[in-house]
Structure formats: C-alpha cells, structure tokens
Amino acid sequence: MSSQPRVLTVGTGAVGAIYSWRLSKSCNVTTVCRSNFDIVKEQGFEINSAKFGEEVFKPDNVVRTVSECVDSEPYDYILITLKALPEIYNCADIIAPAVSKNTTIVLIQNGLGVEEPITDRFPENPIVSIVAYIGTSQNDPGKITMVGRESLVVGKYHAAKTDSDEQRQKFSELLIKGGVDVQFVDDVERVRWQKLFWNSAFSPVCAMTGMNTTEVLENEEAMNAVKQERGSPMEVEVILGTPLKRAKAKGLKVPYLELIHSVCSASNSFALKQSKKAQL
C-alpha cells in the first residue's frame, strides 16, 4: 500500500492538470482524462506556467473513466474539477464508483450550489469546497498554459452534513507543499457569491462573443456581438440559474439576469445538439 495520500482527479482539463501536478509533489495522483487521454497517457501534460515553470507532468495513472481506476486500495481524496453542468450530468454519479467510507471529496468548481449533489449523495463523506482564482487554458490536448499567479480559497461549507475541518487542513497542507497559494475563510459560500459577481457579468458575454475579458473590456462593440460560442457547454445553471432561482424565491425582480440566462440556455442547447450530431 502506498504511503502517499491517493488522489483521484476527475475532469483533468487545464485547472485539473495544474493542481494534480502540484499535488503530485507529495501524493500518488490518478487522472481521469477524456478528450486528452491518448496524448496524456503516452506523453503526459506539457505545462508552461508563469508561476511554477515548465515541466512535463506524468500522472501516476491515467484512465478514461472512474470505473477503470477502482481497485482494492481506496482514494483518500477525489478532486472534482469538472465543469459544473447539472443539466447534462450529475458529478455525484460520475465519482460514485470510487467513493469509499473514508474518502474526502474536494470541489474546485465555479458557481453556486455545486456542493449540493455531493452532500445529498454522500452525506457521511467530508467535503472540501474550494474557489479558484487562476488563469489557465488547454488550447491543444495535453498542452497547458498558466498565466500570472494563482490562489485557492478554502472555506467551510456550512450546509455540509459531516464536519470536514481536519480534512480541509490536511488537503490544504498537501497543496501548500506543491507551492500553491492557499487562503482560508470561514464561509466559502460568501466567496462563491463574490466570484459570481464577476463570472455572471463577464463569462456569458465572453462565451457568446468568443472574446476574453480583456478584449471585452477594450471593445465597446463586444456587448452587441453575436458570435457562436466555441461549442463546449457553458456553466449556465450554476453561474446564472441558481442565482436566478434564489432571487425568485426571495421575490426579487432580476430581468437582466433572467434575459442572459435565457439566451445562454438557448445557446447551450444548440451547442449540445451540434455536438451530438458530430458524434453520430
């Protein structure tokens, strides 16, 4: 049995690759890869980071699905860095084959309410909810670029059914060993709201126009552009839908939020249909 903590990363895109890489300095890391599986399995991740430098990161194990990596030795941590797309899949269902009695489930995802499917399905498992501030992308399979600094905000999720103070501290120490900037807060939900103000304002506009935030801020016509988003689903529900539902539950009128939610939902629906056609 490995003396190192065992980490399973589910959703190893740019963010997942960066933090799996940093955790690998003190952990045994398995990554679940889909579109980038072949190249990562053979060559690893080619990472260029302004903060951490350049390196080829080869995970201890690379698999296509969670079911492929379930064995007699349980995982200490399951790190979820998938896009939060509740209208397409349930993250709890995806990780279920690998969850054991003592597994701590770690979320590094955008949006509100991302913890709920996990706590509903696994009420006895500790949950660590993290908000990431990082600029990273995977423009080609297995090739990761990270610009600037990064920071992870680790906070208490008060709606959790199981105490996770000890697990939060231990996982944070693993991140810190890898050079990650970790901040601690008492209420992670508050931080999610703070990041949401930015995400809900800029993410839909960037997605619908095909521009990044710098281009949007520099281009006065960006708000009126009607370019089709690149085709990958947007996190519409956790960034726009959940705040909209909570506003309506309080009797608040949010017409602009309602409008952008409708537009982005329609765009998502179109992108999904095109994706399914391409797979036929």
Coordinates of C-alpha atoms in Angstrom, one line a residue:
M1 CA 0.0 0.0 0.0
S2 CA 1.3 3.4 -1.0
S3 CA 2.5 5.6 1.9
Q4 CA 1.5 8.7 0.0
P5 CA -2.1 10.1 0.0
R6 CA -4.0 8.8 -3.0
V7 CA -5.7 11.5 -5.1
L8 CA -8.2 10.9 -8.0
T9 CA -8.7 13.9 -10.2
V10 CA -12.0 13.8 -12.2
G11 CA -12.1 16.3 -15.0
T12 CA -8.4 16.8 -15.9
G13 CA -8.6 19.9 -18.1
A14 CA -6.4 22.9 -17.5
V15 CA -7.3 23.6 -13.9
G16 CA -7.3 19.9 -13.0
A17 CA -3.9 19.4 -14.6
I18 CA -2.3 22.3 -12.8
Y19 CA -3.5 21.2 -9.3
S20 CA -2.9 17.5 -10.0
W21 CA 0.6 18.5 -10.9
R22 CA 1.2 20.4 -7.7
L23 CA -0.4 17.6 -5.6
S24 CA 1.9 15.0 -7.3
K25 CA 4.8 16.5 -5.3
S26 CA 3.5 14.7 -2.3
C27 CA 0.7 12.5 -3.5
N28 CA 0.0 9.5 -5.7
V29 CA -2.2 11.0 -8.4
T30 CA -4.6 9.3 -10.9
T31 CA -6.2 11.5 -13.5
V32 CA -9.4 10.8 -15.4
C33 CA -9.0 12.2 -18.9
R34 CA -11.3 12.1 -21.9
S35 CA -10.5 14.1 -25.0
N36 CA -6.9 14.4 -24.0
F37 CA -6.5 10.7 -22.8
D38 CA -4.3 9.4 -25.6
I39 CA -1.7 12.1 -25.5
V40 CA -1.6 12.4 -21.7
K41 CA -1.3 8.6 -21.3
E42 CA 1.6 8.5 -23.7
Q43 CA 3.4 11.8 -23.1
G44 CA 1.9 13.4 -20.0
F45 CA 0.9 17.1 -19.7
E46 CA 3.2 19.7 -21.2
I47 CA 2.8 22.6 -18.8
N48 CA 4.1 26.1 -19.1
S49 CA 3.4 28.1 -16.0
A50 CA 4.5 31.7 -15.2
K51 CA 4.5 30.8 -11.5
F52 CA 5.7 27.2 -11.4
G53 CA 7.8 27.0 -14.5
E54 CA 7.9 24.5 -17.4
E55 CA 7.6 20.7 -16.9
V56 CA 6.2 17.6 -18.3
F57 CA 3.8 16.2 -15.7
K58 CA 3.1 12.5 -16.0
P59 CA 0.4 11.3 -13.5
D60 CA 1.0 8.0 -11.7
N61 CA -2.1 6.6 -13.5
V62 CA -4.2 7.9 -16.4
V63 CA -7.7 6.5 -17.2
R64 CA -10.7 7.3 -19.3
T65 CA -13.4 6.7 -16.7
V66 CA -13.7 6.5 -12.9
S67 CA -14.7 2.8 -13.2
E68 CA -11.3 1.9 -14.7
C69 CA -9.4 3.1 -11.6
V70 CA -11.3 1.4 -8.8
D71 CA -9.2 -1.2 -7.0
S72 CA -8.7 -2.6 -3.5
E73 CA -6.9 0.5 -2.3
P74 CA -9.3 3.4 -1.7
Y75 CA -8.7 7.0 -2.6
D76 CA -8.0 9.5 0.2
Y77 CA -9.3 12.4 -1.9
I78 CA -11.4 12.7 -5.0
L79 CA -10.7 16.1 -6.6
I80 CA -13.6 17.2 -8.9
T81 CA -12.5 19.8 -11.5
L82 CA -15.2 19.1 -14.0
K83 CA -17.3 21.9 -15.4
A84 CA -20.5 22.0 -13.2
L85 CA -23.2 21.1 -15.7
P86 CA -26.1 19.7 -13.7
E87 CA -28.4 19.9 -16.8
I88 CA -26.1 17.3 -18.5
Y89 CA -24.6 15.1 -15.8
N90 CA -24.5 14.7 -12.0
C91 CA -21.0 14.8 -10.6
A92 CA -22.0 12.5 -7.7
D93 CA -23.0 9.8 -10.2
I94 CA -19.7 10.1 -12.0
I95 CA -17.5 9.7 -8.9
A96 CA -19.7 7.2 -7.1
P97 CA -17.6 4.0 -8.1
A98 CA -14.5 5.4 -6.4
V99 CA -16.1 6.8 -3.2
S100 CA -15.3 4.8 -0.1
K101 CA -16.1 5.3 3.6
N102 CA -13.1 7.5 4.3
T103 CA -12.9 9.4 1.0
T104 CA -12.8 13.2 1.2
I105 CA -14.5 14.8 -1.8
V106 CA -12.8 18.1 -2.9
L107 CA -14.6 20.5 -5.3
I108 CA -12.7 23.1 -7.4
Q109 CA -15.6 24.4 -9.4
N110 CA -17.3 27.6 -10.3
G111 CA -20.8 28.7 -9.4
L112 CA -23.4 28.3 -6.6
G113 CA -24.8 25.0 -5.3
V114 CA -22.1 22.8 -6.7
E115 CA -21.8 21.0 -3.3
E116 CA -25.5 20.0 -3.1
P117 CA -25.4 16.9 -5.3
I118 CA -22.4 15.6 -3.4
T119 CA -23.7 16.2 0.1
D120 CA -27.1 14.7 -1.0
R121 CA -25.5 11.5 -2.4
F122 CA -22.6 11.2 0.2
P123 CA -23.8 12.8 3.4
E124 CA -21.2 10.9 5.5
N125 CA -18.2 11.9 3.5
P126 CA -16.3 15.0 4.3
I127 CA -16.4 17.7 1.6
V128 CA -13.9 20.4 0.9
S129 CA -15.2 23.3 -1.2
I130 CA -12.6 25.5 -2.9
V131 CA -12.8 28.6 -5.1
A132 CA -10.0 29.0 -7.6
Y133 CA -8.5 32.2 -8.9
I134 CA -6.3 31.1 -11.8
G135 CA -5.7 31.9 -15.4
T136 CA -5.0 28.6 -17.3
S137 CA -6.1 27.0 -20.6
Q138 CA -5.6 23.9 -22.6
N139 CA -5.7 25.0 -26.3
D140 CA -4.3 21.7 -27.5
P141 CA -4.8 18.3 -25.9
G142 CA -2.3 17.9 -23.1
K143 CA -0.7 21.3 -23.5
I144 CA -1.4 23.6 -20.5
T145 CA -0.6 27.3 -20.3
M146 CA -0.9 29.1 -17.0
V147 CA -0.5 32.9 -16.8
G148 CA 0.1 35.1 -13.8
R149 CA -0.4 33.9 -10.2
E150 CA -3.0 31.6 -8.7
S151 CA -4.9 31.3 -5.5
L152 CA -7.2 28.8 -3.9
V153 CA -9.7 29.9 -1.3
V154 CA -10.6 27.0 1.1
G155 CA -13.6 27.6 3.3
K156 CA -16.1 25.9 5.5
Y157 CA -19.3 24.8 3.7
H158 CA -21.8 25.3 6.4
A159 CA -24.6 23.2 4.8
A160 CA -22.4 20.1 4.9
K161 CA -23.8 17.2 6.9
T162 CA -20.3 16.0 8.1
D163 CA -17.6 18.0 9.7
S164 CA -14.5 18.4 7.5
D165 CA -12.2 20.8 9.4
E166 CA -9.5 18.2 9.8
Q167 CA -9.7 17.1 6.1
R168 CA -9.7 20.7 4.9
Q169 CA -6.5 21.4 6.8
K170 CA -4.7 18.2 5.6
F171 CA -5.6 18.7 2.0
S172 CA -4.6 22.4 2.2
E173 CA -1.2 21.3 3.5
L174 CA -0.7 19.0 0.5
L175 CA -1.5 21.9 -1.8
I176 CA 0.9 24.2 0.1
K177 CA 3.7 21.5 -0.3
G178 CA 3.2 21.9 -4.0
G179 CA 3.7 25.7 -3.8
V180 CA 0.0 26.6 -4.2
D181 CA -1.2 29.8 -2.6
V182 CA -4.0 28.8 -0.1
Q183 CA -6.2 31.2 1.7
F184 CA -8.6 30.1 4.5
V185 CA -12.1 31.6 5.1
D186 CA -14.9 30.8 7.5
D187 CA -17.7 30.7 4.8
V188 CA -16.9 29.5 1.3
E189 CA -20.4 30.4 0.1
R190 CA -19.7 34.1 0.6
V191 CA -16.6 33.8 -1.6
R192 CA -18.6 31.9 -4.2
W193 CA -21.0 34.9 -4.3
Q194 CA -18.1 37.3 -4.7
K195 CA -16.6 35.4 -7.6
L196 CA -20.1 35.0 -9.1
F197 CA -20.5 38.8 -9.5
W198 CA -17.6 38.7 -11.9
N199 CA -18.5 35.4 -13.6
S200 CA -22.1 36.2 -14.1
A201 CA -21.2 39.6 -15.6
F202 CA -18.3 38.5 -17.9
S203 CA -18.5 34.8 -18.5
P204 CA -21.7 34.9 -20.5
V205 CA -20.5 37.8 -22.6
C206 CA -17.2 36.2 -23.3
A207 CA -18.8 32.9 -24.2
M208 CA -21.4 34.4 -26.5
T209 CA -18.8 36.7 -28.3
G210 CA -15.8 34.4 -28.3
M211 CA -13.7 37.1 -26.7
N212 CA -11.7 37.0 -23.5
T213 CA -12.3 39.5 -20.6
T214 CA -9.5 41.9 -21.8
E215 CA -11.0 42.0 -25.3
V216 CA -14.4 42.6 -23.9
L217 CA -13.3 45.5 -21.7
E218 CA -11.3 47.1 -24.6
N219 CA -14.0 46.6 -27.3
E220 CA -17.2 48.7 -27.0
E221 CA -19.0 46.6 -29.6
A222 CA -18.3 43.4 -27.7
M223 CA -21.7 43.6 -25.8
N224 CA -23.5 43.5 -29.1
A225 CA -21.5 40.8 -30.9
V226 CA -23.4 37.6 -31.7
K227 CA -20.7 35.1 -32.4
Q228 CA -21.4 31.4 -31.7
E229 CA -19.6 30.1 -28.6
R230 CA -16.9 27.6 -29.5
G231 CA -19.1 24.6 -28.8
S232 CA -18.2 23.4 -25.3
P233 CA -21.1 23.7 -22.8
M234 CA -21.3 26.8 -20.6
E235 CA -21.9 26.5 -16.8
V236 CA -25.2 28.3 -17.2
E237 CA -27.1 26.8 -14.3
V238 CA -24.6 27.2 -11.5
I239 CA -23.5 30.7 -12.6
L240 CA -26.8 32.1 -13.7
G241 CA -29.6 29.6 -13.0
T242 CA -29.0 29.1 -9.3
P243 CA -28.8 32.9 -8.5
L244 CA -31.9 33.4 -10.6
K245 CA -33.8 30.7 -8.6
R246 CA -32.7 32.2 -5.3
A247 CA -33.7 35.7 -6.4
K248 CA -37.2 34.5 -7.4
A249 CA -37.5 32.6 -4.1
K250 CA -37.0 35.9 -2.3
G251 CA -39.5 37.7 -4.6
L252 CA -36.8 39.8 -6.3
K253 CA -37.0 41.0 -9.8
V254 CA -33.9 40.4 -11.9
P255 CA -34.9 41.0 -15.5
Y256 CA -31.3 41.3 -16.9
L257 CA -30.2 38.1 -15.2
E258 CA -33.3 36.4 -16.5
L259 CA -32.6 37.5 -20.0
I260 CA -29.0 36.5 -20.1
H261 CA -29.9 33.1 -18.6
S262 CA -32.5 32.5 -21.3
V263 CA -30.0 33.5 -24.1
C264 CA -27.2 31.4 -22.7
S265 CA -29.5 28.4 -22.1
A266 CA -30.6 28.6 -25.7
S267 CA -27.0 28.7 -26.9
N268 CA -26.1 25.8 -24.7
S269 CA -29.0 23.7 -26.2
F270 CA -27.8 24.5 -29.7
A271 CA -24.2 23.6 -28.9
L272 CA -25.2 20.3 -27.4
K273 CA -27.3 19.4 -30.4
Q274 CA -24.4 20.2 -32.7
S275 CA -22.1 18.1 -30.5
K276 CA -24.4 15.1 -30.6
K277 CA -24.6 15.4 -34.4
A278 CA -20.8 15.4 -34.7
Q279 CA -20.6 12.2 -32.7
L280 CA -23.0 10.3 -35.0

